[in-house]
JSON list of C-alpha atoms and ligand atoms in Angstrom, two decimals:
[
{"chain": "A", "resi": 14, "resn": "MET", "atom": "CA", "xyz": [0.00, 0.00, 0.00]},
{"chain": "A", "resi": 15, "resn": "ARG", "atom": "CA", "xyz": [1.35, 3.44, -0.97]},
{"chain": "A", "resi": 16, "resn": "LEU", "atom": "CA", "xyz": [-0.11, 6.21, 1.09]},
{"chain": "A", "resi": 17, "resn": "VAL", "atom": "CA", "xyz": [0.26, 9.86, 1.92]},
{"chain": "A", "resi": 18, "resn": "ILE", "atom": "CA", "xyz": [-1.01, 11.23, 5.24]},
{"chain": "A", "resi": 19, "resn": "LEU", "atom": "CA", "xyz": [-1.82, 14.93, 5.48]},
{"chain": "A", "resi": 20, "resn": "GLY", "atom": "CA", "xyz": [-3.12, 17.19, 8.19]},
{"chain": "A", "resi": 21, "resn": "PRO", "atom": "CA", "xyz": [-2.29, 20.38, 10.02]},
{"chain": "A", "resi": 22, "resn": "PRO", "atom": "CA", "xyz": [0.33, 20.34, 12.77]},
{"chain": "A", "resi": 23, "resn": "GLY", "atom": "CA", "xyz": [-1.35, 18.89, 15.85]},
{"chain": "A", "resi": 24, "resn": "ALA", "atom": "CA", "xyz": [-3.72, 16.66, 13.86]},
{"chain": "A", "resi": 25, "resn": "GLY", "atom": "CA", "xyz": [-2.01, 13.56, 15.23]},
{"chain": "A", "resi": 26, "resn": "LYS", "atom": "CA", "xyz": [-0.42, 12.58, 11.93]},
{"chain": "A", "resi": 27, "resn": "GLY", "atom": "CA", "xyz": [2.72, 11.16, 13.51]},
{"chain": "A", "resi": 28, "resn": "THR", "atom": "CA", "xyz": [0.81, 9.02, 16.01]},
{"chain": "A", "resi": 29, "resn": "GLN", "atom": "CA", "xyz": [-1.60, 7.65, 13.42]},
{"chain": "A", "resi": 30, "resn": "ALA", "atom": "CA", "xyz": [1.20, 7.14, 10.91]},
{"chain": "A", "resi": 31, "resn": "ALA", "atom": "CA", "xyz": [3.09, 4.94, 13.38]},
{"chain": "A", "resi": 32, "resn": "ARG", "atom": "CA", "xyz": [-0.01, 2.78, 13.83]},
{"chain": "A", "resi": 33, "resn": "ILE", "atom": "CA", "xyz": [-0.71, 2.53, 10.10]},
{"chain": "A", "resi": 34, "resn": "SER", "atom": "CA", "xyz": [2.90, 1.57, 9.53]},
{"chain": "A", "resi": 35, "resn": "ALA", "atom": "CA", "xyz": [2.76, -1.20, 12.15]},
{"chain": "A", "resi": 36, "resn": "THR", "atom": "CA", "xyz": [-0.65, -2.51, 11.03]},
{"chain": "A", "resi": 37, "resn": "TRP", "atom": "CA", "xyz": [0.04, -2.65, 7.30]},
{"chain": "A", "resi": 38, "resn": "GLY", "atom": "CA", "xyz": [3.78, -3.38, 7.56]},
{"chain": "A", "resi": 39, "resn": "ILE", "atom": "CA", "xyz": [4.95, -0.39, 5.55]},
{"chain": "A", "resi": 40, "resn": "PRO", "atom": "CA", "xyz": [7.69, 2.07, 6.54]},
{"chain": "A", "resi": 41, "resn": "HIS", "atom": "CA", "xyz": [6.65, 5.42, 7.98]},
{"chain": "A", "resi": 42, "resn": "VAL", "atom": "CA", "xyz": [8.57, 7.98, 5.96]},
{"chain": "A", "resi": 43, "resn": "SER", "atom": "CA", "xyz": [8.37, 11.27, 7.84]},
{"chain": "A", "resi": 44, "resn": "THR", "atom": "CA", "xyz": [10.23, 14.20, 6.33]},
{"chain": "A", "resi": 45, "resn": "GLY", "atom": "CA", "xyz": [10.00, 16.19, 9.59]},
{"chain": "A", "resi": 46, "resn": "ALA", "atom": "CA", "xyz": [11.56, 13.28, 11.52]},
{"chain": "A", "resi": 47, "resn": "MET", "atom": "CA", "xyz": [14.30, 12.78, 8.90]},
{"chain": "A", "resi": 48, "resn": "LEU", "atom": "CA", "xyz": [15.15, 16.49, 8.90]},
{"chain": "A", "resi": 49, "resn": "ARG", "atom": "CA", "xyz": [15.19, 16.66, 12.72]},
{"chain": "A", "resi": 50, "resn": "GLU", "atom": "CA", "xyz": [17.47, 13.63, 12.76]},
{"chain": "A", "resi": 51, "resn": "ALA", "atom": "CA", "xyz": [19.81, 15.32, 10.29]},
{"chain": "A", "resi": 52, "resn": "ILE", "atom": "CA", "xyz": [19.94, 18.39, 12.56]},
{"chain": "A", "resi": 53, "resn": "ALA", "atom": "CA", "xyz": [20.59, 16.27, 15.65]},
{"chain": "A", "resi": 54, "resn": "GLU", "atom": "CA", "xyz": [23.40, 14.46, 13.85]},
{"chain": "A", "resi": 55, "resn": "GLY", "atom": "CA", "xyz": [24.86, 17.74, 12.58]},
{"chain": "A", "resi": 56, "resn": "THR", "atom": "CA", "xyz": [25.01, 16.53, 8.96]},
{"chain": "A", "resi": 57, "resn": "ASP", "atom": "CA", "xyz": [25.35, 18.90, 5.97]},
{"chain": "A", "resi": 58, "resn": "LEU", "atom": "CA", "xyz": [21.61, 18.58, 5.36]},
{"chain": "A", "resi": 59, "resn": "GLY", "atom": "CA", "xyz": [20.92, 19.36, 9.02]},
{"chain": "A", "resi": 60, "resn": "ARG", "atom": "CA", "xyz": [22.97, 22.54, 8.91]},
{"chain": "A", "resi": 61, "resn": "ARG", "atom": "CA", "xyz": [21.20, 23.66, 5.74]},
{"chain": "A", "resi": 62, "resn": "VAL", "atom": "CA", "xyz": [17.69, 23.27, 7.17]},
{"chain": "A", "resi": 63, "resn": "GLU", "atom": "CA", "xyz": [18.17, 24.19, 10.83]},
{"chain": "A", "resi": 64, "resn": "ASP", "atom": "CA", "xyz": [17.30, 27.91, 10.69]},
{"chain": "A", "resi": 65, "resn": "VAL", "atom": "CA", "xyz": [14.39, 27.52, 8.28]},
{"chain": "A", "resi": 66, "resn": "MET", "atom": "CA", "xyz": [12.81, 24.83, 10.45]},
{"chain": "A", "resi": 67, "resn": "ALA", "atom": "CA", "xyz": [13.29, 26.75, 13.69]},
{"chain": "A", "resi": 68, "resn": "ARG", "atom": "CA", "xyz": [11.28, 29.62, 12.16]},
{"chain": "A", "resi": 69, "resn": "GLY", "atom": "CA", "xyz": [8.44, 27.29, 11.19]},
{"chain": "A", "resi": 70, "resn": "HIS", "atom": "CA", "xyz": [9.03, 27.85, 7.48]},
{"chain": "A", "resi": 71, "resn": "LEU", "atom": "CA", "xyz": [9.26, 25.22, 4.78]},
{"chain": "A", "resi": 72, "resn": "VAL", "atom": "CA", "xyz": [12.49, 23.69, 3.53]},
{"chain": "A", "resi": 73, "resn": "SER", "atom": "CA", "xyz": [12.95, 23.94, -0.26]},
{"chain": "A", "resi": 74, "resn": "ASP", "atom": "CA", "xyz": [10.81, 21.60, -2.37]},
{"chain": "A", "resi": 75, "resn": "GLU", "atom": "CA", "xyz": [13.75, 20.12, -4.26]},
{"chain": "A", "resi": 76, "resn": "LEU", "atom": "CA", "xyz": [15.73, 19.38, -1.12]},
{"chain": "A", "resi": 77, "resn": "VAL", "atom": "CA", "xyz": [12.85, 17.58, 0.58]},
{"chain": "A", "resi": 78, "resn": "ALA", "atom": "CA", "xyz": [11.99, 15.63, -2.59]},
{"chain": "A", "resi": 79, "resn": "GLU", "atom": "CA", "xyz": [15.60, 14.45, -2.78]},
{"chain": "A", "resi": 80, "resn": "VAL", "atom": "CA", "xyz": [15.54, 13.30, 0.84]},
{"chain": "A", "resi": 81, "resn": "VAL", "atom": "CA", "xyz": [12.32, 11.36, 0.17]},
{"chain": "A", "resi": 82, "resn": "GLU", "atom": "CA", "xyz": [13.50, 9.73, -3.06]},
{"chain": "A", "resi": 83, "resn": "GLN", "atom": "CA", "xyz": [16.70, 8.58, -1.38]},
{"chain": "A", "resi": 84, "resn": "ARG", "atom": "CA", "xyz": [14.75, 7.12, 1.52]},
{"chain": "A", "resi": 85, "resn": "LEU", "atom": "CA", "xyz": [12.40, 5.24, -0.83]},
{"chain": "A", "resi": 86, "resn": "ARG", "atom": "CA", "xyz": [15.37, 3.53, -2.46]},
{"chain": "A", "resi": 87, "resn": "ARG", "atom": "CA", "xyz": [15.82, 1.44, 0.67]},
{"chain": "A", "resi": 88, "resn": "ASP", "atom": "CA", "xyz": [14.61, -2.16, 0.51]},
{"chain": "A", "resi": 89, "resn": "ASP", "atom": "CA", "xyz": [11.84, -1.79, 3.06]},
{"chain": "A", "resi": 90, "resn": "ALA", "atom": "CA", "xyz": [9.96, 0.64, 0.78]},
{"chain": "A", "resi": 91, "resn": "ARG", "atom": "CA", "xyz": [9.68, -1.77, -2.14]},
{"chain": "A", "resi": 92, "resn": "LYS", "atom": "CA", "xyz": [6.22, -3.05, -1.25]},
{"chain": "A", "resi": 93, "resn": "GLY", "atom": "CA", "xyz": [4.77, 0.20, 0.00]},
{"chain": "A", "resi": 94, "resn": "TYR", "atom": "CA", "xyz": [5.23, 3.16, 2.28]},
{"chain": "A", "resi": 95, "resn": "LEU", "atom": "CA", "xyz": [3.44, 5.87, 4.13]},
{"chain": "A", "resi": 96, "resn": "LEU", "atom": "CA", "xyz": [4.58, 9.41, 3.39]},
{"chain": "A", "resi": 97, "resn": "ASP", "atom": "CA", "xyz": [4.10, 11.80, 6.30]},
{"chain": "A", "resi": 98, "resn": "GLY", "atom": "CA", "xyz": [4.91, 15.49, 5.81]},
{"chain": "A", "resi": 99, "resn": "PHE", "atom": "CA", "xyz": [5.54, 15.18, 2.07]},
{"chain": "A", "resi": 100, "resn": "PRO", "atom": "CA", "xyz": [4.17, 16.42, -0.26]},
{"chain": "A", "resi": 101, "resn": "ARG", "atom": "CA", "xyz": [3.23, 19.69, 1.43]},
{"chain": "A", "resi": 102, "resn": "THR", "atom": "CA", "xyz": [2.81, 22.05, -1.53]},
{"chain": "A", "resi": 103, "resn": "ALA", "atom": "CA", "xyz": [1.44, 21.84, -5.06]},
{"chain": "A", "resi": 104, "resn": "ALA", "atom": "CA", "xyz": [5.04, 21.90, -6.36]},
{"chain": "A", "resi": 105, "resn": "GLN", "atom": "CA", "xyz": [5.94, 18.97, -4.13]},
{"chain": "A", "resi": 106, "resn": "THR", "atom": "CA", "xyz": [2.92, 17.07, -5.46]},
{"chain": "A", "resi": 107, "resn": "ALA", "atom": "CA", "xyz": [4.41, 17.40, -8.94]},
{"chain": "A", "resi": 108, "resn": "LEU", "atom": "CA", "xyz": [7.81, 16.28, -7.64]},
{"chain": "A", "resi": 109, "resn": "LEU", "atom": "CA", "xyz": [6.20, 13.25, -5.99]},
{"chain": "A", "resi": 110, "resn": "ASP", "atom": "CA", "xyz": [4.44, 12.42, -9.27]},
{"chain": "A", "resi": 111, "resn": "GLU", "atom": "CA", "xyz": [7.87, 12.41, -10.92]},
{"chain": "A", "resi": 112, "resn": "ILE", "atom": "CA", "xyz": [9.32, 10.16, -8.22]},
{"chain": "A", "resi": 113, "resn": "LEU", "atom": "CA", "xyz": [6.36, 7.76, -8.58]},
{"chain": "A", "resi": 114, "resn": "ALA", "atom": "CA", "xyz": [6.71, 7.73, -12.37]},
{"chain": "A", "resi": 115, "resn": "ARG", "atom": "CA", "xyz": [10.44, 6.92, -12.10]},
{"chain": "A", "resi": 116, "resn": "ARG", "atom": "CA", "xyz": [9.55, 4.05, -9.76]},
{"chain": "A", "resi": 117, "resn": "GLY", "atom": "CA", "xyz": [6.58, 2.88, -11.88]},
{"chain": "A", "resi": 118, "resn": "GLU", "atom": "CA", "xyz": [4.22, 3.29, -8.92]},
{"chain": "A", "resi": 119, "resn": "ARG", "atom": "CA", "xyz": [0.90, 4.92, -8.04]},
{"chain": "A", "resi": 120, "resn": "LEU", "atom": "CA", "xyz": [-0.56, 6.08, -4.75]},
{"chain": "A", "resi": 121, "resn": "ASP", "atom": "CA", "xyz": [-3.46, 4.09, -3.29]},
{"chain": "A", "resi": 122, "resn": "ALA", "atom": "CA", "xyz": [-4.85, 6.91, -1.14]},
{"chain": "A", "resi": 123, "resn": "VAL", "atom": "CA", "xyz": [-4.16, 10.31, 0.38]},
{"chain": "A", "resi": 124, "resn": "LEU", "atom": "CA", "xyz": [-5.47, 10.49, 3.94]},
{"chain": "A", "resi": 125, "resn": "LEU", "atom": "CA", "xyz": [-6.37, 13.92, 5.26]},
{"chain": "A", "resi": 126, "resn": "LEU", "atom": "CA", "xyz": [-6.76, 14.24, 9.04]},
{"chain": "A", "resi": 127, "resn": "GLU", "atom": "CA", "xyz": [-8.98, 17.21, 9.76]},
{"chain": "A", "resi": 128, "resn": "ILE", "atom": "CA", "xyz": [-9.18, 19.10, 13.08]},
{"chain": "A", "resi": 129, "resn": "PRO", "atom": "CA", "xyz": [-10.29, 22.60, 14.09]},
{"chain": "A", "resi": 130, "resn": "GLU", "atom": "CA", "xyz": [-7.48, 25.09, 14.86]},
{"chain": "A", "resi": 131, "resn": "ASP", "atom": "CA", "xyz": [-8.30, 25.35, 18.58]},
{"chain": "A", "resi": 132, "resn": "VAL", "atom": "CA", "xyz": [-7.98, 21.57, 18.96]},
{"chain": "A", "resi": 133, "resn": "ALA", "atom": "CA", "xyz": [-4.60, 21.70, 17.17]},
{"chain": "A", "resi": 134, "resn": "ILE", "atom": "CA", "xyz": [-3.29, 24.40, 19.53]},
{"chain": "A", "resi": 135, "resn": "GLU", "atom": "CA", "xyz": [-4.57, 22.57, 22.61]},
{"chain": "A", "resi": 136, "resn": "ARG", "atom": "CA", "xyz": [-2.86, 19.35, 21.51]},
{"chain": "A", "resi": 137, "resn": "MET", "atom": "CA", "xyz": [0.42, 21.14, 20.85]},
{"chain": "A", "resi": 138, "resn": "GLN", "atom": "CA", "xyz": [0.35, 22.64, 24.35]},
{"chain": "A", "resi": 139, "resn": "THR", "atom": "CA", "xyz": [-0.31, 19.22, 25.88]},
{"chain": "A", "resi": 140, "resn": "ARG", "atom": "CA", "xyz": [2.56, 17.74, 23.88]},
{"chain": "A", "resi": 141, "resn": "ARG", "atom": "CA", "xyz": [4.90, 20.47, 25.08]},
{"chain": "A", "resi": 142, "resn": "LYS", "atom": "CA", "xyz": [4.11, 19.71, 28.70]},
{"chain": "A", "resi": 143, "resn": "SER", "atom": "CA", "xyz": [4.94, 16.02, 28.31]},
{"chain": "A", "resi": 144, "resn": "SER", "atom": "CA", "xyz": [8.69, 15.50, 28.60]},
{"chain": "A", "resi": 145, "resn": "ARG", "atom": "CA", "xyz": [8.66, 12.71, 26.02]},
{"chain": "A", "resi": 146, "resn": "GLU", "atom": "CA", "xyz": [8.86, 14.92, 22.96]},
{"chain": "A", "resi": 147, "resn": "VAL", "atom": "CA", "xyz": [10.49, 18.33, 23.09]},
{"chain": "A", "resi": 148, "resn": "ARG", "atom": "CA", "xyz": [10.61, 20.16, 19.78]},
{"chain": "A", "resi": 149, "resn": "ALA", "atom": "CA", "xyz": [12.28, 23.50, 19.10]},
{"chain": "A", "resi": 150, "resn": "ASP", "atom": "CA", "xyz": [9.30, 24.50, 16.92]},
{"chain": "A", "resi": 151, "resn": "ASP", "atom": "CA", "xyz": [6.64, 23.76, 19.58]},
{"chain": "A", "resi": 152, "resn": "ASN", "atom": "CA", "xyz": [5.61, 27.12, 20.99]},
{"chain": "A", "resi": 153, "resn": "VAL", "atom": "CA", "xyz": [2.36, 28.96, 20.36]},
{"chain": "A", "resi": 154, "resn": "GLU", "atom": "CA", "xyz": [3.87, 31.59, 18.08]},
{"chain": "A", "resi": 155, "resn": "THR", "atom": "CA", "xyz": [5.79, 29.18, 15.84]},
{"chain": "A", "resi": 156, "resn": "PHE", "atom": "CA", "xyz": [2.87, 26.80, 15.94]},
{"chain": "A", "resi": 157, "resn": "ARG", "atom": "CA", "xyz": [0.45, 29.43, 14.65]},
{"chain": "A", "resi": 158, "resn": "GLU", "atom": "CA", "xyz": [2.94, 30.21, 11.90]},
{"chain": "A", "resi": 159, "resn": "ARG", "atom": "CA", "xyz": [3.15, 26.52, 10.98]},
{"chain": "A", "resi": 160, "resn": "LEU", "atom": "CA", "xyz": [-0.67, 26.37, 10.85]},
{"chain": "A", "resi": 161, "resn": "ARG", "atom": "CA", "xyz": [-0.77, 29.45, 8.63]},
{"chain": "A", "resi": 162, "resn": "VAL", "atom": "CA", "xyz": [1.89, 28.03, 6.30]},
{"chain": "A", "resi": 163, "resn": "TYR", "atom": "CA", "xyz": [0.06, 24.69, 6.25]},
{"chain": "A", "resi": 164, "resn": "THR", "atom": "CA", "xyz": [-3.21, 26.26, 5.18]},
{"chain": "A", "resi": 165, "resn": "GLU", "atom": "CA", "xyz": [-1.66, 28.54, 2.60]},
{"chain": "A", "resi": 166, "resn": "LYS", "atom": "CA", "xyz": [0.57, 25.94, 0.95]},
{"chain": "A", "resi": 167, "resn": "THR", "atom": "CA", "xyz": [-1.32, 22.73, 1.48]},
{"chain": "A", "resi": 168, "resn": "GLN", "atom": "CA", "xyz": [-4.86, 23.65, 0.49]},
{"chain": "A", "resi": 169, "resn": "PRO", "atom": "CA", "xyz": [-4.15, 23.94, -3.26]},
{"chain": "A", "resi": 170, "resn": "MET", "atom": "CA", "xyz": [-2.62, 20.49, -3.14]},
{"chain": "A", "resi": 171, "resn": "LEU", "atom": "CA", "xyz": [-5.79, 19.01, -1.67]},
{"chain": "A", "resi": 172, "resn": "GLU", "atom": "CA", "xyz": [-7.73, 20.08, -4.74]},
{"chain": "A", "resi": 173, "resn": "LEU", "atom": "CA", "xyz": [-5.29, 18.18, -6.95]},
{"chain": "A", "resi": 174, "resn": "TYR", "atom": "CA", "xyz": [-5.72, 14.97, -4.97]},
{"chain": "A", "resi": 175, "resn": "GLU", "atom": "CA", "xyz": [-9.46, 15.45, -4.79]},
{"chain": "A", "resi": 176, "resn": "LYS", "atom": "CA", "xyz": [-9.60, 15.68, -8.59]},
{"chain": "A", "resi": 177, "resn": "GLN", "atom": "CA", "xyz": [-7.55, 12.50, -8.87]},
{"chain": "A", "resi": 178, "resn": "GLY", "atom": "CA", "xyz": [-10.05, 10.76, -6.59]},
{"chain": "A", "resi": 179, "resn": "LEU", "atom": "CA", "xyz": [-7.32, 9.90, -4.07]},
{"chain": "A", "resi": 180, "resn": "LEU", "atom": "CA", "xyz": [-8.27, 12.19, -1.19]},
{"chain": "A", "resi": 181, "resn": "ARG", "atom": "CA", "xyz": [-9.93, 10.57, 1.85]},
{"chain": "A", "resi": 182, "resn": "ARG", "atom": "CA", "xyz": [-11.06, 13.06, 4.53]},
{"chain": "A", "resi": 183, "resn": "ILE", "atom": "CA", "xyz": [-10.87, 11.71, 8.06]},
{"chain": "A", "resi": 184, "resn": "ASP", "atom": "CA", "xyz": [-12.24, 13.35, 11.21]},
{"chain": "A", "resi": 185, "resn": "GLY", "atom": "CA", "xyz": [-9.13, 13.74, 13.40]},
{"chain": "A", "resi": 186, "resn": "THR", "atom": "CA", "xyz": [-10.96, 14.67, 16.61]},
{"chain": "A", "resi": 187, "resn": "GLY", "atom": "CA", "xyz": [-11.50, 12.25, 19.49]},
{"chain": "A", "resi": 188, "resn": "SER", "atom": "CA", "xyz": [-9.18, 9.61, 20.90]},
{"chain": "A", "resi": 189, "resn": "ILE", "atom": "CA", "xyz": [-6.25, 8.00, 19.09]},
{"chain": "A", "resi": 190, "resn": "ASP", "atom": "CA", "xyz": [-8.33, 4.80, 18.85]},
{"chain": "A", "resi": 191, "resn": "ASP", "atom": "CA", "xyz": [-11.35, 6.64, 17.44]},
{"chain": "A", "resi": 192, "resn": "VAL", "atom": "CA", "xyz": [-9.26, 8.22, 14.70]},
{"chain": "A", "resi": 193, "resn": "PHE", "atom": "CA", "xyz": [-7.43, 4.98, 13.92]},
{"chain": "A", "resi": 194, "resn": "GLY", "atom": "CA", "xyz": [-10.78, 3.17, 13.63]},
{"chain": "A", "resi": 195, "resn": "ARG", "atom": "CA", "xyz": [-11.85, 5.68, 10.98]},
{"chain": "A", "resi": 196, "resn": "ILE", "atom": "CA", "xyz": [-8.57, 5.25, 9.10]},
{"chain": "A", "resi": 197, "resn": "ARG", "atom": "CA", "xyz": [-8.88, 1.47, 9.23]},
{"chain": "A", "resi": 198, "resn": "ALA", "atom": "CA", "xyz": [-12.40, 1.64, 7.81]},
{"chain": "A", "resi": 199, "resn": "VAL", "atom": "CA", "xyz": [-11.16, 3.77, 4.91]},
{"chain": "A", "resi": 200, "resn": "LEU", "atom": "CA", "xyz": [-8.08, 1.64, 4.18]},
{"chain": "A", "resi": 201, "resn": "ASP", "atom": "CA", "xyz": [-9.91, -1.68, 4.50]},
{"chain": "A", "resi": 202, "resn": "GLY", "atom": "CA", "xyz": [-12.30, -0.29, 1.91]},
{"chain": "A", "resi": 203, "resn": "ALA", "atom": "CA", "xyz": [-9.39, 0.82, -0.31]},
{"chain": "A", "resi": 204, "resn": "ALA", "atom": "CA", "xyz": [-7.76, -2.62, -0.18]},
{"chain": "A", "resi": 205, "resn": "SER", "atom": "CA", "xyz": [-10.88, -4.57, -1.15]},
{"chain": "B", "resi": 427, "resn": "AMP", "atom": "P1", "xyz": [6.63, 18.19, 10.53]},
{"chain": "B", "resi": 427, "resn": "AMP", "atom": "O1", "xyz": [7.26, 17.32, 11.56]},
{"chain": "B", "resi": 427, "resn": "AMP", "atom": "O2", "xyz": [6.09, 17.41, 9.38]},
{"chain": "B", "resi": 427, "resn": "AMP", "atom": "O3", "xyz": [5.62, 19.15, 11.11]},
{"chain": "B", "resi": 427, "resn": "AMP", "atom": "O4", "xyz": [7.80, 19.09, 9.92]},
{"chain": "B", "resi": 427, "resn": "AMP", "atom": "C1", "xyz": [8.54, 19.97, 10.73]},
{"chain": "B", "resi": 427, "resn": "AMP", "atom": "C2", "xyz": [9.26, 20.99, 9.87]},
{"chain": "B", "resi": 427, "resn": "AMP", "atom": "O5", "xyz": [10.12, 20.31, 8.94]},
{"chain": "B", "resi": 427, "resn": "AMP", "atom": "C3", "xyz": [8.38, 21.87, 9.01]},
{"chain": "B", "resi": 427, "resn": "AMP", "atom": "O6", "xyz": [7.89, 22.98, 9.72]},
{"chain": "B", "resi": 427, "resn": "AMP", "atom": "C4", "xyz": [9.34, 22.26, 7.90]},
{"chain": "B", "resi": 427, "resn": "AMP", "atom": "O7", "xyz": [10.24, 23.26, 8.33]},
{"chain": "B", "resi": 427, "resn": "AMP", "atom": "C5", "xyz": [10.14, 20.98, 7.68]},
{"chain": "B", "resi": 427, "resn": "AMP", "atom": "N1", "xyz": [9.51, 20.10, 6.68]},
{"chain": "B", "resi": 427, "resn": "AMP", "atom": "C6", "xyz": [9.04, 18.84, 6.89]},
{"chain": "B", "resi": 427, "resn": "AMP", "atom": "N2", "xyz": [8.52, 18.32, 5.77]},
{"chain": "B", "resi": 427, "resn": "AMP", "atom": "C7", "xyz": [8.65, 19.28, 4.81]},
{"chain": "B", "resi": 427, "resn": "AMP", "atom": "C8", "xyz": [8.27, 19.37, 3.45]},
{"chain": "B", "resi": 427, "resn": "AMP", "atom": "N3", "xyz": [7.64, 18.38, 2.83]},
{"chain": "B", "resi": 427, "resn": "AMP", "atom": "N4", "xyz": [8.57, 20.52, 2.79]},
{"chain": "B", "resi": 427, "resn": "AMP", "atom": "C9", "xyz": [9.19, 21.53, 3.39]},
{"chain": "B", "resi": 427, "resn": "AMP", "atom": "N5", "xyz": [9.54, 21.53, 4.67]},
{"chain": "B", "resi": 427, "resn": "AMP", "atom": "C10", "xyz": [9.28, 20.42, 5.40]}
]
């Protein structure tokens, strides 16, 4: 299964992606996680993206596409994958189409987790308080900026996937189990 998961920051994409990955046995390819790892390791890539990410802005389309294509060359992505955080703009959608064409593949579905902005902000604040995950870009100001950027850049992309009949809208409110149940219903339908 080849999937994309989309949703505003705070929609619970990462959590749901981990569950989808475990349930369907496909790697969870998260551009945010890969970029944060590059920063933590102090690689060339990490140094290039550090400032842009700390401001809540987007890394260049070409750079992210290259990171994704390289990751998909690994063996575990041969039978499928779940893209989380990419594509994020209409330009990145075109770059993903090129990657898919080079690989002779098609997407099965694009999952969109939808939540109201106040729920997103509340979740971010809860996440910040838990010591398990501390992110440099988790503060209300940067978060609002990430939400703004998400809406501005991501919305046009949704129309493209809607036209292609790939977009599946999923209510992202409620518990992790509630949301996963909705995703499962959609993907079980897609597989049959
Ligand atoms: P995320 O964990 O997906 O919220 O990503 C965190 C940050 O990584 C974003 O705010 C961007 O700075 C950067 N990033 C992740 N994915 C992309 C992408 N597809 N295009 C551009 N920047 C990205």
